[in-house]
């Protein structure tokens, strides 16, 4: 025996519910509400309920509702078949028009759409199309019947039209919301495991409201039964207060339900006061119109409150939403972490696009954003809807998994989907590579600390060469401590940038270095000696960092400063204070041929650098012709156009230019022709083993030959002994720098040694 498909069963039960709802509403209305002895009522909810089903289900609601009308006409009202079919056809036509018009109205574009405007259009379609057409056809049906002959045509039209309007105002929207809620419950599919506890509902408050409404109705009925109908009418206006509470305190669904209860109860109270006499029908109609007006204002009030709530929710969502992908941003992800209440040990997953900057340079910023959009879409497809997927910053995504097992499954799925994907943009191909890191969700840590741990775990994954997935386990505490230590170092670096240089002079800052919180940069100098003896010595400015009583080398802090964008500020600090010291020691400065100052790659990427250099030189009154700026070979090759502009500007100032670390970058000798340098510094890689390596000697000799042919001076670094000096002199090197000719020492001490008068004192 074949089983009936679930989808067919859902549709069958839905059709049965629509037909039974219409018949039940019609039977209750006929029993409770009628106008004198006529088979009419100024309250006719069945059609309003049917319109609500049509708004929710579209054309699928027309046939079941028409079936309910036909059954009512034939078997309950016992109308002749012709009249029954005519009434059914007229109602089905009006319902079909509503089902056809509403979806098109909702899909219509419009930048100025609002909840109030949508509500007016919604009820305009239901009343203008559905109710009006049903009224016209209904009048034609009843005008020549015995029931219709008891009323004039205007009375008949008013009663018929008004009964439909009443049903639409108080029952259509409530029915639609209930139908959509039931449809969402019946939709097949697995229920995702929740990551957070459900928000507390207001069932208790709703129960209190319903109790207040019941007491209000009971009080009014008691007043009417005791002959105090006028007082009951006055008390009846308190229903407006109940309606206002429902609008502003509850969601739209309950507010519409409350409006329906208040409207029906008002009409019931009017009927109790006036009875069934035909003479009272004008007063009866007047009170019903008043109730309908209350309904209109109630509907507009519900729409207005809904619009305000939607606007507030939208603004709150935008504050936690990434503009590029529509996912959560870092603020939204932090909120998701703070509110997550998983049933087990949850995990945070991070997905980082590797070499994001290289993608930007290869295909441009717009296509690089397209790559991130592709990654976001892929993550949405392979991750559950409740995973709190977020884009924390450029190239970095994160989500929450409810358990370690699911986290590992998701990490492998993400890796399989994204790793090695080929993306084509015009004539450029991007090969996508990602790293996936994971850390346990820890309620004892703040969201910022946990996101920092996730970033560190993802960095560990990115350092791998094959399967770039890393789950942080026992190293969590060490990662946290490393992160905090890094923050302390950054704070100390920023403090040193706002402090003057440390000077080891007597009476200067004596004892400060013993303070554990003390930190300051110190300028050092290392001599550069001319091998020909034709020029005075020069020096290169070096940077050291004093933290407490410890003197730290550049290797201990410059990589951190570079990762966090502090190198431009450090370079400017070195330049400014070097020029101040040189300006304050003119006699020692006159004994030097030139002073070399390094510029980092990050500073060379700064468009403001050249203007700042000119301003610093002008303020210090130091001649730019006595300065030499050293640029690394790797940067000159990687950014040829910007390096060319920088070189041109520095030469216009009169400063000399040196290409540092020559021979270790990606450049060839052709770059010496591209950039107008004054000298090159041969990297220590070719100097350390020069006395024992014939290959290094040949390389140095070739560099010197090319340099001489282009009119460039050559300086050898890391020169440690006399044997190396003799070989360099023989190969044609012009100057040397290293422990073999002079160790680095504080700049003031170096300048004092030149004058032979001790360490000069320079005002800070």
XYZ file of C-alpha atoms in Angstrom:
764
model
C 0.000 0.000 0.000
C 1.416 3.308 -1.074
C 1.657 6.057 1.517
C 0.241 9.470 0.773
C 3.026 12.073 0.324
C 3.428 14.500 3.196
C 2.992 17.505 0.923
C -0.336 16.214 -0.386
C -1.587 15.550 3.137
C -0.654 19.095 4.201
C -2.582 20.576 1.260
C -5.595 18.360 1.974
C -5.741 19.324 5.644
C -5.300 22.973 4.705
C -8.195 22.862 2.242
C -10.382 21.136 4.821
C -9.486 23.781 7.421
C -10.430 26.611 5.047
C -13.824 25.084 4.191
C -14.654 24.182 7.794
C -13.560 27.636 9.019
C -15.914 29.358 6.608
C -18.878 27.107 7.495
C -18.248 27.389 11.242
C -17.930 31.185 11.124
C -21.128 31.445 9.058
C -23.061 29.187 11.457
C -21.913 31.102 14.552
C -22.685 34.449 12.919
C -26.172 33.400 11.894
C -26.861 32.101 15.380
C -25.542 35.108 17.311
C -26.049 38.074 14.958
C -29.060 38.907 12.848
C -31.042 41.982 11.879
C -34.626 41.615 12.975
C -36.241 38.625 11.343
C -34.165 38.883 8.182
C -31.441 36.436 7.145
C -28.914 39.266 7.162
C -26.292 40.412 9.605
C -24.199 43.524 9.872
C -21.411 41.196 10.973
C -20.243 38.627 8.405
C -16.789 37.272 9.382
C -16.731 34.214 7.032
C -15.797 36.220 3.951
C -13.157 38.172 5.894
C -11.658 34.874 7.070
C -11.645 33.573 3.478
C -9.854 36.729 2.277
C -7.256 36.160 4.987
C -6.637 32.620 3.700
C -6.367 33.992 0.148
C -3.758 36.510 1.315
C -1.749 33.683 2.887
C -2.152 30.875 0.320
C -3.111 32.687 -2.878
C -5.240 30.880 -5.467
C -4.938 27.649 -3.455
C -7.522 29.046 -1.015
C -10.212 29.825 -3.610
C -11.518 26.318 -4.283
C -11.744 25.195 -0.597
C -13.510 28.424 0.412
C -15.929 28.124 -2.530
C -16.628 24.526 -1.490
C -17.512 25.716 2.016
C -19.892 28.344 0.581
C -21.542 25.779 -1.678
C -22.065 23.336 1.187
C -23.518 26.161 3.287
C -25.911 27.291 0.570
C -27.111 23.810 -0.421
C -27.254 21.850 2.816
C -27.597 24.429 5.592
C -29.448 27.307 3.956
C -31.214 24.873 1.603
C -31.212 27.340 -1.279
C -32.255 26.280 -4.762
C -29.330 24.895 -6.758
C -29.346 27.849 -9.125
C -29.207 30.402 -6.334
C -26.644 28.374 -4.434
C -24.366 28.119 -7.473
C -24.832 31.814 -8.293
C -23.886 32.876 -4.751
C -20.920 30.517 -4.725
C -19.689 31.742 -8.112
C -19.932 35.406 -7.122
C -17.976 34.805 -3.934
C -15.358 32.663 -5.728
C -14.861 35.398 -8.339
C -14.279 38.101 -5.730
C -11.934 35.818 -3.787
C -9.964 34.963 -6.944
C -9.530 38.666 -7.742
C -8.127 39.247 -4.249
C -5.780 36.248 -4.530
C -4.553 37.547 -7.912
C -4.118 41.199 -6.919
C -2.446 40.928 -3.493
C 0.808 39.213 -4.589
C 1.284 41.706 -7.413
C 0.660 44.600 -5.086
C 3.244 43.306 -2.599
C 5.849 42.779 -5.326
C 5.402 46.274 -6.736
C 8.586 48.361 -6.351
C 8.596 51.528 -4.332
C 11.203 53.415 -2.324
C 8.616 55.194 -0.171
C 6.803 52.094 1.028
C 5.773 51.922 4.666
C 3.674 49.711 6.904
C 0.826 52.258 6.918
C 0.832 52.551 3.134
C 0.948 48.767 2.744
C -1.966 48.407 5.168
C -4.059 50.948 3.238
C -3.314 49.183 -0.052
C -4.008 45.774 1.516
C -7.432 46.720 2.837
C -8.120 48.761 -0.294
C -7.753 45.627 -2.430
C -9.836 43.482 -0.075
C -12.629 46.047 0.232
C -12.420 47.735 -3.181
C -12.186 44.532 -5.218
C -13.411 41.667 -3.060
C -16.156 43.165 -0.942
C -17.489 45.524 -3.631
C -17.772 42.807 -6.281
C -19.290 40.359 -3.814
C -21.804 43.048 -2.771
C -22.876 43.783 -6.330
C -23.421 40.115 -7.166
C -25.089 39.462 -3.799
C -27.581 42.276 -4.291
C -28.484 40.820 -7.671
C -29.112 37.472 -5.966
C -31.227 38.769 -3.040
C -33.029 41.713 -4.680
C -35.815 39.513 -6.090
C -36.039 37.109 -3.168
C -38.548 37.253 -0.333
C -35.849 38.225 2.123
C -34.555 40.989 -0.089
C -37.985 42.482 -0.770
C -38.362 43.424 2.920
C -35.591 46.027 2.521
C -35.082 48.895 0.143
C -32.229 48.679 -2.333
C -30.089 51.232 -0.425
C -30.648 49.350 2.833
C -29.817 46.060 1.189
C -26.653 47.460 -0.418
C -25.563 49.065 2.851
C -26.100 45.912 4.913
C -24.456 43.611 2.394
C -21.427 45.854 1.781
C -20.996 46.786 5.428
C -21.088 43.178 6.588
C -18.219 42.375 4.201
C -16.215 45.391 5.303
C -16.653 44.412 8.932
C -15.354 40.906 8.242
C -12.304 42.272 6.392
C -11.381 44.840 9.037
C -11.547 42.517 12.019
C -10.828 39.041 10.671
C -8.740 39.064 7.458
C -5.343 40.088 8.774
C -5.646 37.985 11.934
C -6.536 34.951 9.799
C -3.619 35.548 7.439
C -1.095 35.794 10.283
C -2.474 32.638 11.906
C -2.358 30.769 8.582
C 1.235 31.807 7.905
C 2.289 30.782 11.405
C 0.669 27.367 10.936
C 2.281 26.983 7.511
C 5.706 27.671 8.994
C 5.125 24.978 11.628
C 4.032 22.407 9.040
C 6.894 23.110 6.614
C 9.008 19.928 6.382
C 12.700 20.012 7.222
C 15.102 19.294 10.082
C 14.882 21.518 13.110
C 18.306 23.143 13.708
C 19.902 22.804 17.105
C 19.495 26.174 18.844
C 22.614 28.000 19.970
C 20.801 30.221 22.414
C 17.869 29.998 24.751
C 14.566 31.179 23.241
C 13.522 34.708 24.042
C 10.975 34.855 26.863
C 7.460 35.165 25.465
C 4.730 37.312 26.941
C 2.179 34.597 27.552
C 1.562 35.748 31.109
C 0.952 39.307 29.945
C -1.357 38.049 27.181
C -3.317 36.043 29.741
C -3.692 39.153 31.911
C -4.941 41.115 28.893
C -7.482 38.432 28.011
C -8.675 38.367 31.612
C -9.074 42.167 31.568
C -11.048 41.926 28.322
C -13.313 39.221 29.758
C -13.950 41.304 32.886
C -14.714 44.336 30.702
C -17.279 42.362 28.654
C -18.819 40.822 31.792
C -19.194 44.258 33.400
C -20.900 45.709 30.320
C -23.272 42.720 30.051
C -24.190 43.037 33.732
C -24.933 46.752 33.328
C -27.171 46.041 30.331
C -29.009 43.225 32.110
C -29.690 45.497 35.090
C -31.153 48.225 32.888
C -28.094 50.505 32.909
C -27.513 50.418 29.147
C -26.320 54.029 28.965
C -23.624 53.299 31.536
C -22.662 50.199 29.590
C -22.205 52.350 26.485
C -19.941 54.742 28.404
C -17.903 51.912 29.929
C -17.611 50.402 26.443
C -15.194 53.116 25.396
C -12.672 51.659 27.826
C -12.100 49.054 25.122
C -9.980 51.671 23.362
C -7.570 51.536 26.299
C -7.348 47.753 25.979
C -6.706 48.132 22.247
C -3.914 50.645 22.867
C -2.240 48.274 25.340
C -2.440 45.438 22.810
C -0.971 47.587 20.017
C 2.011 48.918 21.960
C 2.749 45.926 24.179
C 2.322 42.882 21.935
C 3.317 41.788 18.467
C 1.141 42.424 15.432
C -0.441 38.957 15.501
C -1.843 39.296 19.004
C -2.752 42.937 18.362
C -4.953 41.897 15.410
C -6.500 39.138 17.518
C -7.218 41.687 20.266
C -8.759 44.062 17.716
C -11.024 41.248 16.520
C -12.153 40.475 20.081
C -12.845 44.125 20.858
C -14.774 44.666 17.627
C -16.957 41.574 18.075
C -17.600 42.338 21.722
C -18.658 45.895 20.888
C -21.176 44.654 18.340
C -22.475 42.040 20.792
C -22.991 44.744 23.412
C -24.847 46.929 20.906
C -27.169 44.037 20.048
C -27.877 43.379 23.732
C -28.827 47.010 24.246
C -30.989 47.430 21.120
C -32.475 43.957 20.605
C -33.855 42.630 17.316
C -36.463 45.276 16.481
C -36.471 46.502 12.909
C -37.097 50.049 14.164
C -33.730 50.027 15.912
C -31.760 49.051 12.842
C -30.681 52.640 12.083
C -29.222 53.023 15.575
C -27.808 49.533 15.206
C -26.110 50.500 11.921
C -24.837 53.735 13.454
C -23.163 51.873 16.299
C -21.713 49.329 13.898
C -20.203 52.091 11.750
C -18.676 53.549 14.904
C -17.145 50.174 15.727
C -15.776 49.898 12.207
C -14.199 53.345 12.491
C -12.545 52.140 15.674
C -11.343 49.148 13.675
C -9.843 51.342 10.956
C -7.941 53.472 13.437
C -6.879 50.308 15.264
C -5.489 48.823 12.058
C -3.620 52.033 11.241
C -2.275 52.132 14.791
C -1.035 48.541 14.544
C 0.630 49.339 11.205
C 2.280 52.466 12.636
C 3.636 50.626 15.654
C 4.849 47.812 13.384
C 6.637 50.361 11.187
C 8.368 51.908 14.197
C 9.434 48.510 15.487
C 10.688 47.505 12.042
C 12.697 50.730 11.773
C 14.246 50.204 15.186
C 15.068 46.594 14.398
C 16.530 47.600 11.036
C 18.771 50.231 12.609
C 19.884 47.742 15.261
C 20.541 45.159 12.548
C 22.531 47.589 10.407
C 24.733 48.368 13.411
C 25.556 44.644 13.567
C 25.566 43.909 9.832
C 28.432 43.804 7.354
C 27.631 46.093 4.420
C 29.522 43.997 1.846
C 28.061 40.542 2.516
C 24.975 41.172 4.660
C 26.378 38.885 7.356
C 27.021 39.892 10.935
C 29.969 42.195 11.550
C 32.355 42.060 14.506
C 29.791 43.758 16.757
C 27.060 41.326 15.742
C 29.366 38.349 16.237
C 30.357 39.602 19.689
C 26.654 39.852 20.536
C 26.101 36.300 19.273
C 28.973 35.038 21.456
C 27.644 36.856 24.511
C 24.103 35.520 24.066
C 24.984 31.977 22.962
C 23.763 29.291 25.348
C 24.588 25.971 23.662
C 23.551 22.665 25.155
C 27.158 21.400 25.017
C 30.717 22.671 24.564
C 30.434 24.964 21.551
C 33.298 26.084 19.311
C 34.153 29.264 17.452
C 35.371 28.752 13.875
C 37.411 31.286 11.915
C 37.959 31.228 8.152
C 40.670 33.499 6.740
C 41.399 34.127 3.075
C 45.139 33.678 2.604
C 47.162 36.393 0.868
C 44.184 38.749 0.711
C 46.441 41.717 -0.115
C 47.939 39.848 -3.083
C 44.428 39.203 -4.456
C 43.673 42.918 -4.127
C 46.788 43.827 -6.098
C 46.167 41.137 -8.731
C 42.539 41.799 -9.666
C 41.779 45.135 -7.982
C 39.621 46.086 -4.980
C 36.268 45.453 -6.697
C 37.059 41.886 -7.729
C 38.712 41.265 -4.352
C 35.351 42.115 -2.790
C 33.730 39.703 -5.250
C 36.049 37.002 -3.888
C 34.830 37.752 -0.359
C 31.240 37.662 -1.595
C 31.869 34.222 -3.105
C 33.341 32.991 0.183
C 30.368 34.388 2.129
C 27.878 32.662 -0.196
C 29.802 29.369 0.007
C 29.832 29.530 3.802
C 26.096 30.224 3.890
C 25.485 27.193 1.674
C 27.563 24.733 3.703
C 26.805 25.991 7.240
C 23.508 25.836 9.191
C 21.312 28.911 9.351
C 21.766 29.365 13.114
C 25.584 29.367 13.106
C 25.882 33.182 13.584
C 27.985 33.512 10.419
C 29.893 36.817 10.418
C 32.537 38.764 8.500
C 34.729 40.270 11.206
C 37.046 42.216 8.926
C 38.599 42.100 5.479
C 39.199 38.490 4.509
C 38.157 36.971 7.865
C 34.894 35.126 8.563
C 33.662 33.451 11.746
C 30.810 31.254 12.938
C 29.667 29.309 16.004
C 29.275 25.526 16.088
C 27.263 23.849 18.889
C 29.755 21.008 19.526
C 33.340 19.983 18.819
C 32.230 17.139 16.558
C 30.073 19.408 14.429
C 32.846 22.008 14.418
C 35.306 19.484 12.983
C 32.795 18.358 10.381
C 32.088 21.971 9.392
C 35.800 22.822 9.262
C 36.477 19.928 6.882
C 33.455 20.869 4.769
C 34.560 24.503 4.539
C 38.091 23.437 3.629
C 36.811 21.072 0.916
C 34.518 23.709 -0.599
C 36.906 26.679 -0.615
C 40.483 25.427 -0.719
C 41.998 25.545 -4.193
C 38.931 27.032 -5.895
C 39.663 28.748 -9.174
C 37.992 32.122 -9.704
C 38.247 33.930 -13.036
C 38.045 37.736 -13.302
C 38.486 39.067 -16.842
C 41.970 37.855 -17.834
C 43.147 37.202 -14.259
C 42.843 33.932 -12.355
C 42.627 33.778 -8.570
C 43.378 30.528 -6.772
C 41.580 30.650 -3.461
C 43.353 29.409 -0.325
C 41.928 29.539 3.181
C 42.915 28.735 6.743
C 40.413 27.431 9.314
C 40.998 27.874 13.038
C 38.811 26.927 15.993
C 38.721 27.625 19.719
C 36.287 26.485 22.433
C 33.557 28.929 23.419
C 34.466 30.099 26.920
C 31.814 31.912 28.984
C 34.522 33.103 31.414
C 36.094 35.307 28.730
C 34.771 38.400 27.044
C 33.807 38.393 23.370
C 36.870 40.476 22.402
C 39.241 38.024 24.098
C 37.562 35.062 22.404
C 37.732 36.692 18.977
C 41.410 37.418 19.600
C 41.959 33.738 20.447
C 40.125 32.757 17.274
C 42.353 35.037 15.204
C 45.467 33.516 16.767
C 44.224 29.965 16.127
C 43.545 30.884 12.505
C 47.054 32.352 12.206
C 48.466 29.052 13.460
C 46.422 27.246 10.805
C 47.687 29.638 8.145
C 51.313 28.836 9.017
C 50.824 25.249 7.889
C 51.756 24.175 4.398
C 49.236 21.430 3.686
C 46.049 20.937 5.709
C 45.490 24.435 7.123
C 43.005 23.524 9.884
C 43.891 24.045 13.534
C 41.813 23.386 16.666
C 43.207 25.183 19.705
C 43.083 23.018 22.820
C 45.454 23.307 25.779
C 47.310 26.273 24.375
C 44.359 28.587 24.993
C 45.810 30.092 28.160
C 49.192 30.638 26.550
C 47.536 32.298 23.556
C 45.602 34.585 25.865
C 48.739 35.516 27.779
C 50.647 36.071 24.523
C 47.843 38.327 23.314
C 47.888 40.342 26.531
C 51.678 40.603 26.432
C 51.418 41.829 22.856
C 48.920 44.490 23.913
C 51.259 45.626 26.677
C 54.123 45.906 24.185
C 51.968 47.922 21.803
C 50.954 50.243 24.617
C 54.606 50.703 25.584
C 55.583 51.350 21.966
C 52.940 54.045 21.660
C 54.127 55.585 24.944
C 57.711 55.648 23.632
C 56.521 57.423 20.484
C 55.224 60.277 22.637
C 58.376 60.500 24.777
C 61.759 62.119 24.040
C 64.751 59.873 23.352
C 66.576 58.280 26.272
C 70.057 59.710 26.807
C 72.669 58.000 28.960
C 74.091 61.262 30.291
C 74.874 62.002 33.871
C 72.071 63.877 35.604
C 69.720 63.125 32.722
C 67.113 60.497 33.536
C 69.072 58.686 36.172
C 67.221 55.868 37.881
C 64.298 55.886 35.476
C 65.534 52.757 33.733
C 65.079 50.816 36.966
C 61.342 51.464 36.812
C 59.605 48.468 35.257
C 57.081 50.727 33.495
C 59.736 52.991 32.005
C 60.178 52.745 28.235
C 61.853 55.020 25.708
C 63.559 54.814 22.354
C 67.282 55.490 22.170
C 69.157 56.568 19.061
C 72.375 54.726 18.263
C 74.975 55.314 15.579
C 77.389 52.966 13.815
C 80.304 54.404 11.863
C 80.812 53.938 8.133
C 84.501 54.211 7.242
C 85.817 55.198 3.813
C 88.435 52.705 2.585
C 90.115 55.247 0.274
C 90.690 57.791 3.038
C 89.333 60.542 0.826
C 86.201 61.232 2.854
C 85.406 61.828 6.525
C 83.581 59.040 8.332
C 79.813 58.703 8.114
C 77.311 56.903 10.325
C 74.034 55.064 10.134
C 71.314 55.875 12.677
C 70.038 52.786 14.479
C 67.166 52.418 16.947
C 67.124 50.688 20.304
C 64.330 50.405 22.876
C 64.822 50.659 26.620
C 62.136 48.920 28.694
C 62.907 49.166 32.386
C 66.592 48.377 32.651
C 66.676 46.257 29.482
C 68.008 47.470 26.129
C 66.182 45.727 23.286
C 67.288 45.318 19.683
C 65.072 46.252 16.716
C 64.344 42.584 16.007
C 62.361 42.373 19.265
C 59.855 45.138 18.495
C 59.974 46.276 14.852
C 58.096 43.209 13.471
C 55.289 43.870 15.967
C 55.255 47.560 15.060
C 55.107 46.685 11.384
C 52.133 44.321 11.828
C 50.189 46.985 13.696
C 50.993 49.912 11.421
C 53.357 51.813 13.737
C 56.373 51.930 11.401
C 55.503 55.280 9.755
C 55.226 56.879 13.195
C 58.527 55.304 14.321
C 60.335 56.498 11.176
C 59.096 60.019 11.701
C 60.134 59.886 15.374
C 63.670 58.792 14.387
C 63.947 61.496 11.727
C 62.662 64.296 13.953
C 64.878 63.538 16.969
C 67.959 62.767 14.851
C 67.686 66.154 13.173
C 67.192 67.838 16.576
C 70.370 66.243 17.965
C 72.390 67.015 14.837
C 71.179 70.615 14.906
C 72.270 70.876 18.548
C 75.760 69.452 17.902
C 76.990 71.373 14.853
C 80.711 70.853 15.570
C 80.405 67.068 15.662
C 78.048 67.035 12.696
C 80.571 69.025 10.641
C 83.090 66.206 11.148
C 80.809 63.682 9.403
C 80.494 63.228 5.663
C 76.789 62.284 5.931
C 74.269 60.621 8.237
C 72.200 57.672 6.947
C 68.580 57.242 8.099
C 66.462 54.183 7.257
C 62.956 54.390 5.813
C 60.639 51.391 6.178
C 58.461 50.034 3.407
C 55.296 51.130 5.217
C 56.538 54.720 5.335
C 57.387 54.665 1.657
C 53.757 53.730 0.974
C 52.650 56.896 2.782
C 51.851 59.681 0.336
C 52.510 62.252 3.082
C 56.066 61.047 3.716
C 57.875 63.376 1.311
C 56.086 66.465 2.612
C 56.879 65.481 6.231
C 60.568 64.962 5.370
C 60.800 68.389 3.805
C 59.083 70.005 6.781
C 61.352 68.281 9.334
C 64.530 69.282 7.462
C 63.332 72.865 7.115
C 62.532 73.219 10.832
C 65.866 71.771 11.984
C 67.986 73.905 9.613
C 70.102 70.790 8.912
C 71.340 70.643 5.328
C 69.593 67.905 3.391
C 72.816 67.430 1.407
C 74.372 65.883 4.512
C 71.604 63.274 4.800
C 71.335 59.874 3.123
C 68.093 57.909 3.165
C 68.346 54.151 2.917
C 65.619 52.249 1.072
C 65.365 48.453 1.028
C 65.776 46.765 -2.327
C 62.668 44.625 -1.884
C 60.428 47.692 -1.563
C 61.911 49.448 -4.570
C 61.180 46.413 -6.697
C 57.691 45.748 -5.301
C 56.513 49.357 -5.745
C 58.584 50.743 -8.620
C 56.343 53.704 -9.462
C 56.011 54.987 -5.913
C 59.709 54.392 -5.227
C 60.575 56.373 -8.362
C 58.478 59.332 -7.201
C 60.022 59.217 -3.735
C 63.566 59.072 -5.120
C 62.854 62.027 -7.369
C 61.497 64.112 -4.494
C 64.404 63.309 -2.152
C 66.987 64.145 -4.796
C 65.265 67.488 -5.400
C 65.835 68.184 -1.693
C 69.542 67.471 -2.197
C 69.603 64.292 -0.063
C 71.578 61.213 -1.078
C 69.893 57.853 -1.592
C 71.145 54.390 -0.795
C 69.740 51.039 -1.897
C 70.017 48.869 1.210
C 70.440 45.067 1.400
C 71.396 44.878 -2.246
C 71.569 41.340 -3.607
C 68.932 39.713 -1.388
C 65.725 41.064 -2.905
C 63.982 40.180 -6.147
C 65.713 42.856 -8.187
C 68.473 42.540 -10.755
C 71.217 44.963 -11.686
C 68.774 46.597 -14.089
C 67.100 48.350 -11.159
C 70.233 50.366 -10.552
C 69.498 52.042 -13.857
C 65.790 52.481 -13.113
C 66.327 54.337 -9.824
C 68.753 57.236 -9.401
C 70.618 56.027 -6.289
C 73.928 57.422 -5.047
C 75.219 54.275 -3.400
C 74.392 50.646 -2.754
C 74.960 48.670 0.416
C 76.044 45.092 -0.193
C 74.106 42.802 2.106
C 76.013 41.050 4.888
C 75.001 37.685 3.417
C 77.864 38.091 0.928
C 80.318 39.567 3.471
C 80.269 37.261 6.508
C 82.106 34.374 4.785
C 83.956 36.490 2.268
C 87.413 35.360 3.404
C 86.483 31.689 2.871
C 84.086 31.850 -0.098
C 85.371 32.393 -3.617
C 81.765 32.624 -4.808
C 81.046 35.538 -2.455
C 84.235 37.280 -3.584
C 83.176 36.954 -7.224
C 79.701 38.326 -6.400
C 81.130 41.317 -4.530
C 83.575 42.046 -7.355
C 80.750 41.947 -9.925
C 78.622 44.302 -7.834
C 81.527 46.738 -7.535
C 82.232 46.678 -11.267
C 78.615 47.489 -12.114
C 78.488 50.187 -9.424
C 81.640 51.900 -10.701
C 80.361 51.842 -14.272
C 77.234 53.666 -13.062
C 79.073 56.088 -10.796
C 77.720 54.606 -7.550
C 79.540 54.174 -4.257
C 79.554 50.759 -2.598
C 79.307 50.079 1.127
C 79.799 46.617 2.642
C 77.840 45.663 5.772
C 78.727 43.182 8.550
C 82.484 43.675 8.214
C 84.024 41.958 11.256
C 87.820 41.716 10.802
C 90.811 43.086 9.008
C 91.051 40.164 6.586
C 87.608 40.981 5.177
C 88.508 44.678 5.004
C 91.619 43.882 2.918
C 89.617 41.762 0.477
C 86.946 44.444 0.132
C 89.578 47.101 -0.552
C 91.064 44.845 -3.188
C 87.693 44.236 -4.845
C 87.007 47.960 -5.053
C 84.493 48.533 -2.236
C 84.420 52.218 -1.233
C 83.356 52.005 2.440
C 82.728 49.451 5.147
C 80.433 49.145 8.153
C 80.502 46.559 10.918
C 82.104 45.480 14.176
C 85.461 45.444 12.452
C 85.470 49.258 12.187
C 83.110 50.285 14.988
C 80.294 48.947 17.103
C 76.975 50.762 17.484
C 76.898 53.217 20.388
C 74.486 55.898 21.632
C 74.297 58.759 19.154
C 75.325 61.404 21.689
C 78.284 59.322 22.795
C 79.304 58.825 19.168
C 79.144 62.554 18.422
C 80.991 63.361 21.660
C 83.779 61.015 20.643
C 84.183 62.892 17.383
C 84.845 66.232 19.117
C 86.915 64.714 21.921
C 85.003 66.760 24.513
C 82.912 64.054 26.075
C 79.236 63.631 25.694
C 77.560 66.863 24.700
C 74.363 67.917 26.377
C 71.473 68.688 24.080
C 68.211 70.122 25.337
C 65.265 67.805 24.839
